Amino acid sequence: MQSIHNYDVYIFDCDGVILNSNQLKIDAMERALRALSFKDEEINQCVNYFSNNFGRSRFHHVDVFFNDFLPVEENKDTLKSKLLSLFSSQCKELYLNADVTPGFISLISSLNGNKYVASGSEQQELRDIFVQRGLDLYFKEIYGSPTPKNDLVRSILEAEKTTNAVMFGDAVSDFEASKINEIEFIGYLPYSNVRNKVIDLQLTYQFQIIDDFNEVHQ
């Protein structure tokens, strides 16, 4: 892997990479499900899926919940909308309070290439929060769901007309987005919900894993 300073484009996931927000979002989804009075077993199945497939959009997760775990026949679309609304309202609050990951500002400030966010979080919500927190100043553009992460990364590379790029992520979906688009991947794992899964992938694909942004190849 080349020096971190030699890339033209840097792409960052948000949750667990820029913000220490993974567990906060898992707790928020559990509260949203409980507010709709689903059974404990059903909620646990949903939350386990949510945690183990982190990085995918909330729209994907809610579709899976209602297709696979929640026995709802009537008013399904209404309940989906309610769940998304409850979760979204909590995300706005937690994003304002979530800590920026240690060393992130120092790292991104040292990089000269164009920087992007490609997140599973809802795009406009994420953009609004980044503006409120002053984080938007570090990025050329901030992208999120409902567009799949693979497509977000592809669009960034097409716009930049390069594949000399690296993605920082903490989830399997982040690795998949980088692999499909044939760019480098760095697994930043101190807050990952699927640390062992990413480590297993690293054994096969030999990308760099770090627990501290100071560990990237200089």
Short mmCIF file of C-alpha atoms in Angstrom, two decimals:
data_model
loop_
_atom_site.label_atom_id
_atom_site.label_comp_id
_atom_site.label_asym_id
_atom_site.label_seq_id
_atom_site.Cartn_x
_atom_site.Cartn_y
_atom_site.Cartn_z
CA MET A 1 0.00 0.00 0.00
CA GLN A 2 1.32 3.43 -0.93
CA SER A 3 1.74 6.40 1.40
CA ILE A 4 -1.57 7.80 2.61
CA HIS A 5 -0.57 11.15 1.12
CA ASN A 6 -0.26 9.83 -2.44
CA TYR A 7 -3.95 9.30 -3.21
CA ASP A 8 -6.04 11.69 -5.28
CA VAL A 9 -9.33 10.87 -3.55
CA TYR A 10 -10.22 9.91 0.03
CA ILE A 11 -13.63 8.43 0.84
CA PHE A 12 -14.86 8.07 4.41
CA ASP A 13 -17.76 6.20 5.92
CA CYS A 14 -19.39 8.23 8.70
CA ASP A 15 -20.63 6.03 11.56
CA GLY A 16 -17.73 4.51 13.47
CA VAL A 17 -15.15 6.28 11.28
CA ILE A 18 -15.82 10.02 11.46
CA LEU A 19 -18.25 9.90 14.38
CA ASN A 20 -18.37 7.45 17.27
CA SER A 21 -22.05 6.83 16.59
CA ASN A 22 -22.47 3.10 15.94
CA GLN A 23 -23.80 2.06 19.34
CA LEU A 24 -25.85 5.25 19.60
CA LYS A 25 -27.66 4.34 16.38
CA ILE A 26 -28.23 0.74 17.46
CA ASP A 27 -29.79 1.98 20.70
CA ALA A 28 -31.89 4.48 18.72
CA MET A 29 -33.26 1.75 16.45
CA GLU A 30 -34.15 -0.39 19.45
CA ARG A 31 -36.03 2.51 21.06
CA ALA A 32 -37.88 3.22 17.81
CA LEU A 33 -38.99 -0.41 17.55
CA ARG A 34 -40.11 -0.48 21.18
CA ALA A 35 -42.13 2.70 20.66
CA LEU A 36 -44.21 0.75 18.13
CA SER A 37 -44.86 -2.02 20.69
CA PHE A 38 -43.31 -4.96 18.90
CA LYS A 39 -42.48 -8.07 20.95
CA ASP A 40 -39.07 -8.41 22.60
CA GLU A 41 -38.08 -11.39 20.45
CA GLU A 42 -39.00 -9.53 17.26
CA ILE A 43 -37.10 -6.44 18.38
CA ASN A 44 -34.03 -8.49 19.25
CA GLN A 45 -34.02 -10.11 15.81
CA CYS A 46 -34.26 -6.71 14.13
CA VAL A 47 -31.54 -5.15 16.27
CA ASN A 48 -29.20 -8.10 15.72
CA TYR A 49 -29.65 -7.80 11.97
CA PHE A 50 -29.17 -4.03 12.14
CA SER A 51 -25.94 -4.39 14.12
CA ASN A 52 -24.49 -7.16 11.96
CA ASN A 53 -25.27 -5.37 8.70
CA PHE A 54 -24.27 -1.88 9.72
CA GLY A 55 -23.36 0.46 6.89
CA ARG A 56 -26.42 -0.33 4.79
CA SER A 57 -29.19 2.23 4.58
CA ARG A 58 -31.99 2.48 7.12
CA PHE A 59 -34.40 1.90 4.22
CA HIS A 60 -32.78 -1.47 3.52
CA HIS A 61 -32.94 -2.41 7.19
CA VAL A 62 -36.58 -1.46 7.66
CA ASP A 63 -37.57 -3.41 4.55
CA VAL A 64 -35.79 -6.49 5.94
CA PHE A 65 -37.39 -6.02 9.37
CA PHE A 66 -40.89 -6.07 7.95
CA ASN A 67 -40.20 -8.81 5.41
CA ASP A 68 -38.37 -11.20 7.73
CA PHE A 69 -38.91 -10.42 11.41
CA LEU A 70 -42.08 -8.42 12.04
CA PRO A 71 -45.37 -10.28 11.39
CA VAL A 72 -47.29 -7.28 10.09
CA GLU A 73 -49.96 -7.72 7.41
CA GLU A 74 -52.03 -4.55 7.67
CA ASN A 75 -50.77 -0.97 7.49
CA LYS A 76 -47.23 -2.17 6.76
CA ASP A 77 -46.26 0.94 4.80
CA THR A 78 -47.63 3.20 7.54
CA LEU A 79 -45.63 1.36 10.20
CA LYS A 80 -42.50 1.50 8.05
CA SER A 81 -42.89 5.26 7.75
CA LYS A 82 -43.44 5.62 11.49
CA LEU A 83 -40.35 3.55 12.29
CA LEU A 84 -38.22 5.55 9.87
CA SER A 85 -39.52 8.81 11.32
CA LEU A 86 -38.86 7.73 14.92
CA PHE A 87 -35.36 6.59 14.05
CA SER A 88 -34.59 9.71 12.02
CA SER A 89 -35.62 12.09 14.79
CA GLN A 90 -33.26 10.32 17.20
CA CYS A 91 -30.41 10.29 14.68
CA LYS A 92 -30.51 14.06 14.32
CA GLU A 93 -30.04 14.44 18.07
CA LEU A 94 -27.36 11.78 18.49
CA TYR A 95 -25.35 13.09 15.55
CA LEU A 96 -25.15 16.49 17.20
CA ASN A 97 -23.70 14.90 20.34
CA ALA A 98 -21.59 12.01 19.03
CA ASP A 99 -17.84 12.44 19.50
CA VAL A 100 -15.60 12.89 16.49
CA THR A 101 -13.25 9.90 16.46
CA PRO A 102 -9.78 10.53 17.96
CA GLY A 103 -7.24 11.75 15.43
CA PHE A 104 -9.71 12.15 12.59
CA ILE A 105 -9.41 15.93 12.28
CA SER A 106 -5.62 15.72 12.36
CA LEU A 107 -5.58 13.07 9.63
CA ILE A 108 -8.03 14.70 7.26
CA SER A 109 -6.34 18.07 7.68
CA SER A 110 -3.06 16.52 6.50
CA LEU A 111 -4.49 15.10 3.26
CA ASN A 112 -4.27 17.15 0.08
CA GLY A 113 -6.58 15.18 -2.20
CA ASN A 114 -10.34 15.59 -2.50
CA LYS A 115 -12.27 14.15 0.43
CA TYR A 116 -15.78 12.66 0.35
CA VAL A 117 -18.26 11.00 2.68
CA ALA A 118 -20.06 7.88 1.41
CA SER A 119 -22.40 6.74 4.16
CA GLY A 120 -25.40 4.51 4.73
CA SER A 121 -26.97 7.36 6.69
CA GLU A 122 -29.70 9.45 5.09
CA GLN A 123 -28.04 11.99 2.84
CA GLN A 124 -29.81 15.27 3.65
CA GLU A 125 -29.83 14.51 7.36
CA LEU A 126 -26.09 13.89 7.25
CA ARG A 127 -25.39 17.04 5.25
CA ASP A 128 -27.38 19.16 7.69
CA ILE A 129 -25.54 17.75 10.70
CA PHE A 130 -22.12 18.18 9.09
CA VAL A 131 -22.91 21.83 8.40
CA GLN A 132 -24.10 22.36 11.97
CA ARG A 133 -20.92 20.79 13.34
CA GLY A 134 -18.56 22.45 10.87
CA LEU A 135 -17.45 19.10 9.47
CA ASP A 136 -18.62 19.91 5.95
CA LEU A 137 -15.59 22.18 5.54
CA TYR A 138 -13.33 19.13 5.27
CA PHE A 139 -15.18 17.51 2.35
CA LYS A 140 -15.79 18.22 -1.31
CA GLU A 141 -19.14 16.44 -1.04
CA ILE A 142 -21.20 14.40 1.43
CA TYR A 143 -23.22 11.48 0.09
CA GLY A 144 -25.61 9.07 1.78
CA SER A 145 -28.64 6.84 1.38
CA PRO A 146 -30.94 5.86 -0.18
CA THR A 147 -28.32 5.44 -2.94
CA PRO A 148 -26.35 2.22 -2.24
CA LYS A 149 -22.78 2.75 -1.09
CA ASN A 150 -21.34 0.88 -4.08
CA ASP A 151 -23.02 3.39 -6.38
CA LEU A 152 -21.93 6.36 -4.29
CA VAL A 153 -18.29 5.32 -4.57
CA ARG A 154 -18.61 4.67 -8.30
CA SER A 155 -20.13 8.12 -8.86
CA ILE A 156 -17.31 9.78 -6.92
CA LEU A 157 -14.65 7.99 -8.97
CA GLU A 158 -16.41 8.81 -12.23
CA ALA A 159 -16.63 12.49 -11.28
CA GLU A 160 -12.96 12.58 -10.27
CA LYS A 161 -11.87 10.50 -13.29
CA THR A 162 -9.49 8.40 -11.20
CA THR A 163 -9.23 5.15 -9.28
CA ASN A 164 -6.24 6.37 -7.27
CA ALA A 165 -8.45 6.43 -4.21
CA VAL A 166 -8.79 4.91 -0.76
CA MET A 167 -11.82 4.28 1.40
CA PHE A 168 -11.88 4.27 5.20
CA GLY A 169 -14.60 2.07 6.65
CA ASP A 170 -15.55 -0.17 9.54
CA ALA A 171 -18.16 -2.46 7.99
CA VAL A 172 -18.36 -5.24 5.42
CA SER A 173 -20.43 -2.96 3.17
CA ASP A 174 -17.55 -0.45 3.15
CA PHE A 175 -15.07 -3.10 2.07
CA GLU A 176 -17.46 -4.37 -0.59
CA ALA A 177 -17.91 -0.85 -1.99
CA SER A 178 -14.15 -0.43 -2.32
CA LYS A 179 -13.58 -3.89 -3.79
CA ILE A 180 -16.33 -3.58 -6.40
CA ASN A 181 -14.91 -0.22 -7.45
CA GLU A 182 -11.31 -1.50 -7.38
CA ILE A 183 -9.86 1.00 -4.92
CA GLU A 184 -7.82 0.58 -1.75
CA PHE A 185 -9.54 -0.02 1.58
CA ILE A 186 -8.44 0.74 5.13
CA GLY A 187 -10.42 -0.86 7.94
CA TYR A 188 -10.74 1.49 10.93
CA LEU A 189 -12.09 -0.82 13.60
CA PRO A 190 -12.09 0.52 17.18
CA TYR A 191 -15.86 1.15 17.06
CA SER A 192 -16.87 -1.49 14.51
CA ASN A 193 -19.87 -3.73 15.21
CA VAL A 194 -18.43 -6.38 12.90
CA ARG A 195 -14.74 -6.23 13.76
CA ASN A 196 -14.19 -9.99 13.49
CA LYS A 197 -15.89 -10.16 10.08
CA VAL A 198 -13.65 -7.39 8.73
CA ILE A 199 -10.56 -9.07 10.19
CA ASP A 200 -11.57 -12.32 8.45
CA LEU A 201 -11.82 -10.43 5.16
CA GLN A 202 -8.39 -8.90 5.76
CA LEU A 203 -6.83 -12.36 6.01
CA THR A 204 -7.98 -13.01 2.45
CA TYR A 205 -7.63 -9.59 0.83
CA GLN A 206 -4.66 -8.16 2.78
CA PHE A 207 -5.86 -4.59 3.25
CA GLN A 208 -4.65 -2.45 6.14
CA ILE A 209 -6.46 -2.56 9.49
CA ILE A 210 -5.98 0.21 12.05
CA ASP A 211 -7.30 1.10 15.49
CA ASP A 212 -5.78 4.58 15.43
CA PHE A 213 -5.56 7.04 12.54
CA ASN A 214 -1.88 7.54 13.40
CA GLU A 215 -1.28 3.97 12.20
CA VAL A 216 -1.91 4.68 8.50
CA HIS A 217 1.07 4.35 6.16
CA GLN A 218 2.82 7.70 5.97
#
